[in-house]
Amino acid sequence: MAPGRWLALLAVAQASIRPERIPVLDLKRLNNPDQIEALGRACADPGFFHVINHGVPRHVIDAFEAATRAFFALPTDVKRRVKRTATNSRGFADDEFTKRTRDYKEMYDFGHKPRPELADDDVANHVMDGWNQMPELEGFREAVEEYYACCAHVCEELLDAVALSLDIEPEAFRSLFEGGHTSYLRLNAYPATKNRHVLNDVDLDIERLSRNEEDDAETPLDELDGPRLGVNRHFDAGVLTLLYQDPAVSSLQVNVNAHNDGAPPHWIDVSPVEDALTVNVGDMLQVLSNGKYRAPEHRVLASPPGVSRVSAPFFYNPAYDAEMRPLCTTDEPRYSPFSWGHFRRRRFEGDFADEGKAEIQIADYLLP
């Protein structure tokens, strides 16, 4: 066997050697002290866990997945009728950037609507992230709205339990969402690929930029050359992420060495678990917990040849004017206060296009 092929196979094997690092928690038992303690351990390391008995009905998930696949099966010109813009982050995109590199995927974002009884584009429903753009697709709105509402309920329950694991009154977290949370649901479609394999230890953005291989937003996905990731390495910005994974394909990975200074990346699979939803800590929870709980660095592999897949992360975010600061008072604060709305705006600017500068990070607010 050629050395390069052997190293590639070894990298794939190494990525999967510790799947047991991703715990499975029972949401119905999160009033149990042992489960609360297990939740705290999972939030601290690896920052990912699965939840079963989450309460989202099977028929709701099935209808949502069917609507997702139906949308991405539409012709590209039809999907682009609801394309997002620099001033509206809601809608379709096939030109998402992560760490200044194009993601090998299509996506559609749907978010909170302050006045549900009014039209999507009514000025009362224009928020910092924009407004919802709905495709003309029968049953799509109903399926997405129902699943979105279920995700919000699951995250409310989870965050109450997270507060207890930190010995914080749940009301301290709930107050950050007063006036309406600003969460959004992202539908992802990862097309089948050829010759897109990325070696396990490669930092795609560093390698590409070192060769001056800048990406652009105009090149069609199937014409992008070189190794690609479905989504490049990143940390989620919000409080919690609740993820629906395609049960047929494992592509999500977490770098379990991300918070070990000087350690090389070590990527392990976060494989889907039957009837479970996958949860990860976001940057805002890392700040709120004063660094006790840590947002995991993760990425998504491009789909293998002949296989396409979908996924749907729900990003549970506080009110735009909520102040992000450590709520754990047992130690000296590690982060200075900042507005969630400002952080969210700056992060979207980096996702929408390659501005030639690093994305905003919570490390920017670390106290000396």
Short mmCIF file of C-alpha atoms in Angstrom, two decimals:
data_model
loop_
_atom_site.label_atom_id
_atom_site.label_comp_id
_atom_site.label_asym_id
_atom_site.label_seq_id
_atom_site.Cartn_x
_atom_site.Cartn_y
_atom_site.Cartn_z
CA MET A 1 0.00 0.00 0.00
CA ALA A 2 1.29 3.46 -0.87
CA PRO A 3 2.53 5.46 2.18
CA GLY A 4 0.11 8.31 1.52
CA ARG A 5 -2.86 5.94 1.40
CA TRP A 6 -1.73 4.24 4.61
CA LEU A 7 -1.41 7.58 6.42
CA ALA A 8 -4.87 8.62 5.27
CA LEU A 9 -6.41 5.39 6.58
CA LEU A 10 -4.53 5.76 9.85
CA ALA A 11 -5.86 9.31 10.27
CA VAL A 12 -9.43 8.12 9.75
CA ALA A 13 -8.93 5.35 12.30
CA GLN A 14 -7.43 7.75 14.85
CA ALA A 15 -10.41 10.05 14.49
CA SER A 16 -12.70 7.34 15.82
CA ILE A 17 -10.73 5.76 18.63
CA ARG A 18 -12.60 7.43 21.49
CA PRO A 19 -16.30 7.72 20.62
CA GLU A 20 -17.11 6.87 24.23
CA ARG A 21 -15.98 10.41 25.10
CA ILE A 22 -19.41 11.64 23.95
CA PRO A 23 -21.88 10.83 26.77
CA VAL A 24 -25.59 10.11 26.37
CA LEU A 25 -27.91 11.81 28.87
CA ASP A 26 -31.60 11.25 29.55
CA LEU A 27 -33.47 14.57 29.55
CA LYS A 28 -36.29 13.09 31.65
CA ARG A 29 -33.78 12.29 34.40
CA LEU A 30 -32.11 15.70 34.59
CA ASN A 31 -33.80 16.32 37.95
CA ASN A 32 -31.60 13.53 39.31
CA PRO A 33 -28.41 14.74 41.09
CA ASP A 34 -26.31 12.07 39.39
CA GLN A 35 -27.51 13.15 35.95
CA ILE A 36 -26.96 16.83 36.82
CA GLU A 37 -23.40 15.98 37.79
CA ALA A 38 -22.95 14.01 34.55
CA LEU A 39 -24.26 17.00 32.62
CA GLY A 40 -21.69 19.25 34.25
CA ARG A 41 -18.88 16.84 33.39
CA ALA A 42 -20.04 16.69 29.76
CA CYS A 43 -20.20 20.49 29.48
CA ALA A 44 -16.68 20.77 30.87
CA ASP A 45 -15.19 18.07 28.64
CA PRO A 46 -15.69 17.37 25.78
CA GLY A 47 -18.43 20.01 25.53
CA PHE A 48 -20.62 17.62 23.50
CA PHE A 49 -23.30 15.18 24.61
CA HIS A 50 -26.38 13.44 23.25
CA VAL A 51 -29.85 13.69 24.80
CA ILE A 52 -32.49 10.98 24.64
CA ASN A 53 -36.12 11.27 25.76
CA HIS A 54 -35.92 14.90 24.65
CA GLY A 55 -39.65 15.14 24.01
CA VAL A 56 -39.59 16.15 20.34
CA PRO A 57 -42.21 13.90 18.72
CA ARG A 58 -41.01 11.52 16.02
CA HIS A 59 -43.60 12.80 13.55
CA VAL A 60 -42.33 16.36 14.03
CA ILE A 61 -38.76 15.29 13.28
CA ASP A 62 -39.82 13.23 10.27
CA ALA A 63 -41.88 16.09 8.80
CA PHE A 64 -39.02 18.51 9.38
CA GLU A 65 -36.44 16.24 7.72
CA ALA A 66 -38.76 15.69 4.75
CA ALA A 67 -39.24 19.45 4.38
CA THR A 68 -35.48 19.98 4.58
CA ARG A 69 -34.76 17.47 1.84
CA ALA A 70 -37.59 18.85 -0.31
CA PHE A 71 -36.17 22.37 -0.09
CA PHE A 72 -32.63 21.41 -1.07
CA ALA A 73 -33.98 19.30 -3.95
CA LEU A 74 -35.37 22.47 -5.55
CA PRO A 75 -33.49 23.93 -8.54
CA THR A 76 -30.72 26.31 -7.49
CA ASP A 77 -32.36 29.31 -9.14
CA VAL A 78 -35.53 28.66 -7.09
CA LYS A 79 -33.58 28.40 -3.83
CA ARG A 80 -31.80 31.65 -4.64
CA ARG A 81 -35.11 33.49 -4.65
CA VAL A 82 -34.75 33.45 -0.86
CA LYS A 83 -30.98 34.02 -0.78
CA ARG A 84 -29.56 35.82 2.21
CA THR A 85 -27.70 39.13 1.85
CA ALA A 86 -25.16 41.20 3.74
CA THR A 87 -28.04 42.85 5.63
CA ASN A 88 -30.28 39.79 6.08
CA SER A 89 -28.74 36.61 7.47
CA ARG A 90 -31.97 34.63 6.99
CA GLY A 91 -32.50 32.49 3.93
CA PHE A 92 -30.53 30.31 1.52
CA ALA A 93 -26.77 30.35 0.94
CA ASP A 94 -24.18 28.22 -0.81
CA ASP A 95 -21.32 30.62 -0.10
CA GLU A 96 -20.82 30.35 3.68
CA PHE A 97 -17.31 31.07 4.99
CA THR A 98 -15.79 29.55 8.13
CA LYS A 99 -12.26 30.59 9.08
CA ARG A 100 -11.97 32.39 5.73
CA THR A 101 -12.64 29.22 3.70
CA ARG A 102 -15.80 28.22 1.80
CA ASP A 103 -17.87 25.48 3.38
CA TYR A 104 -18.77 22.61 1.05
CA LYS A 105 -22.51 22.77 1.70
CA GLU A 106 -25.79 24.53 1.08
CA MET A 107 -27.80 26.01 3.95
CA TYR A 108 -30.97 27.83 4.91
CA ASP A 109 -31.49 29.91 8.08
CA PHE A 110 -34.80 30.54 9.87
CA GLY A 111 -35.03 32.62 13.03
CA HIS A 112 -37.25 34.12 15.69
CA LYS A 113 -40.18 36.29 14.61
CA PRO A 114 -41.26 38.89 17.20
CA ARG A 115 -44.75 39.32 15.73
CA PRO A 116 -45.89 35.94 14.35
CA GLU A 117 -49.28 37.31 13.34
CA LEU A 118 -47.64 39.77 10.89
CA ALA A 119 -45.96 39.09 7.56
CA ASP A 120 -42.36 37.87 7.64
CA ASP A 121 -41.11 41.06 5.97
CA ASP A 122 -43.22 43.43 8.08
CA VAL A 123 -41.00 46.07 9.67
CA ALA A 124 -42.00 44.76 13.12
CA ASN A 125 -40.29 41.47 12.20
CA HIS A 126 -37.04 43.08 11.03
CA VAL A 127 -34.46 42.25 13.71
CA MET A 128 -30.68 42.50 13.86
CA ASP A 129 -30.29 39.20 12.01
CA GLY A 130 -32.81 40.24 9.34
CA TRP A 131 -36.17 38.60 8.63
CA ASN A 132 -37.39 35.22 7.48
CA GLN A 133 -37.61 34.47 3.78
CA MET A 134 -39.88 31.49 3.16
CA PRO A 135 -39.77 29.45 -0.05
CA GLU A 136 -42.95 28.64 -1.93
CA LEU A 137 -42.95 25.00 -0.86
CA GLU A 138 -46.05 23.30 0.48
CA GLY A 139 -45.79 22.34 4.14
CA PHE A 140 -42.33 23.85 4.57
CA ARG A 141 -43.28 26.71 6.89
CA GLU A 142 -45.40 24.52 9.16
CA ALA A 143 -42.72 21.82 9.50
CA VAL A 144 -39.92 24.31 10.21
CA GLU A 145 -41.92 26.42 12.67
CA GLU A 146 -43.08 23.39 14.66
CA TYR A 147 -39.60 21.90 14.90
CA TYR A 148 -38.14 25.30 15.85
CA ALA A 149 -40.62 25.64 18.72
CA CYS A 150 -39.78 22.13 19.97
CA CYS A 151 -36.05 22.90 19.92
CA ALA A 152 -36.58 26.07 21.96
CA HIS A 153 -38.48 24.08 24.60
CA VAL A 154 -35.74 21.43 24.84
CA CYS A 155 -33.07 24.11 25.25
CA GLU A 156 -35.06 25.86 28.00
CA GLU A 157 -35.14 22.61 29.96
CA LEU A 158 -31.47 21.93 29.33
CA LEU A 159 -30.37 25.38 30.40
CA ASP A 160 -32.26 25.10 33.70
CA ALA A 161 -30.34 21.87 34.36
CA VAL A 162 -27.06 23.52 33.32
CA ALA A 163 -27.70 26.27 35.86
CA LEU A 164 -28.20 23.69 38.61
CA SER A 165 -24.96 21.95 37.61
CA LEU A 166 -23.17 25.28 38.16
CA ASP A 167 -24.98 25.92 41.46
CA ILE A 168 -26.68 28.95 39.90
CA GLU A 169 -30.36 29.80 40.18
CA PRO A 170 -32.04 29.00 36.83
CA GLU A 171 -33.60 32.49 36.84
CA ALA A 172 -30.13 33.98 36.30
CA PHE A 173 -29.98 32.30 32.90
CA ARG A 174 -33.65 32.83 32.09
CA SER A 175 -33.30 36.60 32.55
CA LEU A 176 -30.87 36.71 29.63
CA PHE A 177 -33.66 35.56 27.32
CA GLU A 178 -36.31 38.01 28.56
CA GLY A 179 -37.98 39.93 25.77
CA GLY A 180 -37.52 37.00 23.42
CA HIS A 181 -34.61 34.77 22.55
CA THR A 182 -32.82 35.39 19.24
CA SER A 183 -32.25 31.76 18.32
CA TYR A 184 -32.12 30.49 14.77
CA LEU A 185 -32.44 27.13 13.03
CA ARG A 186 -30.07 26.20 10.22
CA LEU A 187 -30.86 23.58 7.61
CA ASN A 188 -27.70 22.10 6.06
CA ALA A 189 -27.26 19.97 2.96
CA TYR A 190 -23.89 18.38 2.23
CA PRO A 191 -23.66 17.17 -1.38
CA ALA A 192 -21.80 14.01 -2.34
CA THR A 193 -18.17 14.76 -3.24
CA LYS A 194 -15.15 13.33 -4.98
CA ASN A 195 -11.49 13.84 -4.06
CA ARG A 196 -12.31 16.03 -1.05
CA HIS A 197 -10.54 13.99 1.64
CA VAL A 198 -8.88 16.06 4.37
CA LEU A 199 -6.18 14.42 6.48
CA ASN A 200 -7.15 14.27 10.12
CA ASP A 201 -4.53 16.68 11.46
CA VAL A 202 -4.83 19.33 8.74
CA ASP A 203 -5.87 22.90 9.59
CA LEU A 204 -7.48 23.64 6.25
CA ASP A 205 -7.53 27.42 6.59
CA ILE A 206 -3.87 27.66 7.64
CA GLU A 207 -2.72 25.42 4.79
CA ARG A 208 -4.75 27.21 2.13
CA LEU A 209 -3.84 30.71 3.26
CA SER A 210 -0.16 29.78 3.49
CA ARG A 211 -0.35 29.01 -0.24
CA ASN A 212 -2.29 32.23 -0.93
CA GLU A 213 -5.30 30.18 -2.05
CA GLU A 214 -8.03 32.67 -1.18
CA ASP A 215 -11.63 31.53 -1.64
CA ASP A 216 -14.32 33.59 -3.32
CA ALA A 217 -18.09 33.53 -2.95
CA GLU A 218 -18.94 33.26 -6.66
CA THR A 219 -17.40 29.93 -7.70
CA PRO A 220 -20.07 27.16 -7.78
CA LEU A 221 -19.59 24.50 -5.10
CA ASP A 222 -18.87 21.71 -7.58
CA GLU A 223 -16.10 23.80 -9.15
CA LEU A 224 -14.19 24.46 -5.94
CA ASP A 225 -10.87 22.64 -6.09
CA GLY A 226 -8.64 21.00 -3.52
CA PRO A 227 -9.48 19.35 -0.19
CA ARG A 228 -12.68 20.62 1.41
CA LEU A 229 -14.62 20.38 4.65
CA GLY A 230 -18.38 20.52 4.97
CA VAL A 231 -17.72 23.13 7.68
CA ASN A 232 -14.24 24.20 8.74
CA ARG A 233 -13.14 24.14 12.38
CA HIS A 234 -15.02 26.62 14.57
CA PHE A 235 -16.69 27.33 17.91
CA ASP A 236 -20.42 28.05 18.09
CA ALA A 237 -21.19 31.58 19.23
CA GLY A 238 -24.39 31.14 21.25
CA VAL A 239 -25.32 29.51 24.55
CA LEU A 240 -26.28 25.98 23.45
CA THR A 241 -26.55 24.21 20.09
CA LEU A 242 -29.12 21.44 19.63
CA LEU A 243 -28.30 19.38 16.55
CA TYR A 244 -30.28 16.96 14.44
CA GLN A 245 -27.83 14.65 12.65
CA ASP A 246 -28.57 12.54 9.60
CA PRO A 247 -28.69 9.08 11.21
CA ALA A 248 -27.15 7.41 8.15
CA VAL A 249 -23.81 9.25 8.01
CA SER A 250 -21.22 10.28 10.62
CA SER A 251 -19.39 13.48 9.64
CA LEU A 252 -19.24 15.66 12.78
CA GLN A 253 -15.93 15.74 14.67
CA VAL A 254 -14.69 17.47 17.82
CA ASN A 255 -11.10 18.43 18.61
CA VAL A 256 -10.63 17.12 22.16
CA ASN A 257 -7.28 18.93 22.43
CA ALA A 258 -8.63 22.38 21.56
CA HIS A 259 -8.24 23.66 25.14
CA ASN A 260 -4.93 21.90 25.84
CA ASP A 261 -2.28 24.54 25.18
CA GLY A 262 0.39 23.33 22.79
CA ALA A 263 -1.30 19.98 22.08
CA PRO A 264 -1.82 19.00 18.43
CA PRO A 265 -5.42 18.66 17.20
CA HIS A 266 -7.05 15.33 17.96
CA TRP A 267 -10.34 14.89 16.15
CA ILE A 268 -12.86 12.27 17.27
CA ASP A 269 -16.22 11.43 15.76
CA VAL A 270 -19.47 12.67 17.26
CA SER A 271 -21.54 9.97 15.62
CA PRO A 272 -25.34 10.14 15.62
CA VAL A 273 -27.16 8.13 18.28
CA GLU A 274 -30.52 6.59 17.51
CA ASP A 275 -33.47 8.75 18.65
CA ALA A 276 -31.12 11.30 20.22
CA LEU A 277 -30.32 14.92 19.55
CA THR A 278 -26.75 16.17 19.91
CA VAL A 279 -25.87 19.14 22.13
CA ASN A 280 -22.78 21.27 22.41
CA VAL A 281 -21.69 24.18 24.59
CA GLY A 282 -21.45 27.58 22.90
CA ASP A 283 -19.10 30.50 23.49
CA MET A 284 -21.66 32.39 25.56
CA LEU A 285 -22.04 29.51 28.02
CA GLN A 286 -18.26 29.41 28.35
CA VAL A 287 -18.35 33.09 29.36
CA LEU A 288 -21.40 32.71 31.64
CA SER A 289 -19.72 29.77 33.44
CA ASN A 290 -16.47 31.77 33.73
CA GLY A 291 -14.64 29.16 31.70
CA LYS A 292 -15.76 26.17 33.75
CA TYR A 293 -17.71 24.88 30.74
CA ARG A 294 -15.87 25.15 27.45
CA ALA A 295 -17.16 25.51 23.93
CA PRO A 296 -15.69 22.69 21.82
CA GLU A 297 -13.91 23.28 18.55
CA HIS A 298 -15.61 21.13 15.93
CA ARG A 299 -15.86 20.62 12.19
CA VAL A 300 -17.88 18.69 9.63
CA LEU A 301 -16.29 16.43 7.03
CA ALA A 302 -17.41 16.69 3.43
CA SER A 303 -19.77 13.90 2.43
CA PRO A 304 -18.13 10.79 0.97
CA PRO A 305 -18.56 9.89 -2.73
CA GLY A 306 -22.12 8.93 -3.61
CA VAL A 307 -23.56 10.03 -0.26
CA SER A 308 -25.42 13.25 0.45
CA ARG A 309 -26.60 14.17 3.93
CA VAL A 310 -28.55 16.78 5.88
CA SER A 311 -28.29 18.19 9.38
CA ALA A 312 -29.98 20.95 11.37
CA PRO A 313 -28.38 22.84 14.26
CA PHE A 314 -30.62 25.01 16.44
CA PHE A 315 -28.57 27.84 17.95
CA TYR A 316 -30.09 28.87 21.28
CA ASN A 317 -29.25 32.54 21.71
CA PRO A 318 -30.18 35.18 24.31
CA ALA A 319 -31.84 38.57 23.76
CA TYR A 320 -29.78 40.95 21.64
CA ASP A 321 -29.34 43.42 24.52
CA ALA A 322 -28.36 40.74 27.06
CA GLU A 323 -25.06 41.40 28.80
CA MET A 324 -22.66 38.48 28.64
CA ARG A 325 -20.53 38.20 31.77
CA PRO A 326 -19.50 35.44 34.20
CA LEU A 327 -22.36 34.40 36.49
CA CYS A 328 -20.21 32.01 38.54
CA THR A 329 -18.86 34.12 41.39
CA THR A 330 -16.66 31.58 43.17
CA ASP A 331 -13.58 32.77 41.22
CA GLU A 332 -12.36 36.07 39.84
CA PRO A 333 -14.10 36.93 36.54
CA ARG A 334 -12.09 35.85 33.51
CA TYR A 335 -14.10 37.84 30.94
CA SER A 336 -15.12 41.48 30.68
CA PRO A 337 -18.82 42.16 29.96
CA PHE A 338 -20.06 42.64 26.40
CA SER A 339 -23.33 42.70 24.47
CA TRP A 340 -24.58 39.53 22.78
CA GLY A 341 -25.99 41.61 19.92
CA HIS A 342 -22.59 43.12 19.11
CA PHE A 343 -20.90 39.74 19.22
CA ARG A 344 -23.55 38.16 16.98
CA ARG A 345 -23.32 40.96 14.40
CA ARG A 346 -19.55 40.70 14.13
CA ARG A 347 -19.64 36.90 13.84
CA PHE A 348 -22.14 37.02 10.95
CA GLU A 349 -19.94 39.50 9.09
CA GLY A 350 -17.14 36.91 9.17
CA ASP A 351 -19.47 34.10 8.07
CA PHE A 352 -20.94 36.04 5.17
CA ALA A 353 -17.65 36.88 3.46
CA ASP A 354 -13.87 36.67 3.75
CA GLU A 355 -13.02 40.10 5.15
CA GLY A 356 -9.33 39.29 5.36
CA LYS A 357 -9.30 39.39 9.16
CA ALA A 358 -9.96 37.00 12.01
CA GLU A 359 -13.51 36.45 13.27
CA ILE A 360 -14.48 37.90 16.63
CA GLN A 361 -13.83 35.45 19.48
CA ILE A 362 -14.57 35.39 23.22
CA ALA A 363 -10.79 35.40 23.75
CA ASP A 364 -10.97 39.08 22.75
CA TYR A 365 -12.74 39.70 26.08
CA LEU A 366 -10.37 37.76 28.34
CA LEU A 367 -9.20 39.81 31.31
CA PRO A 368 -5.44 40.03 31.91
#
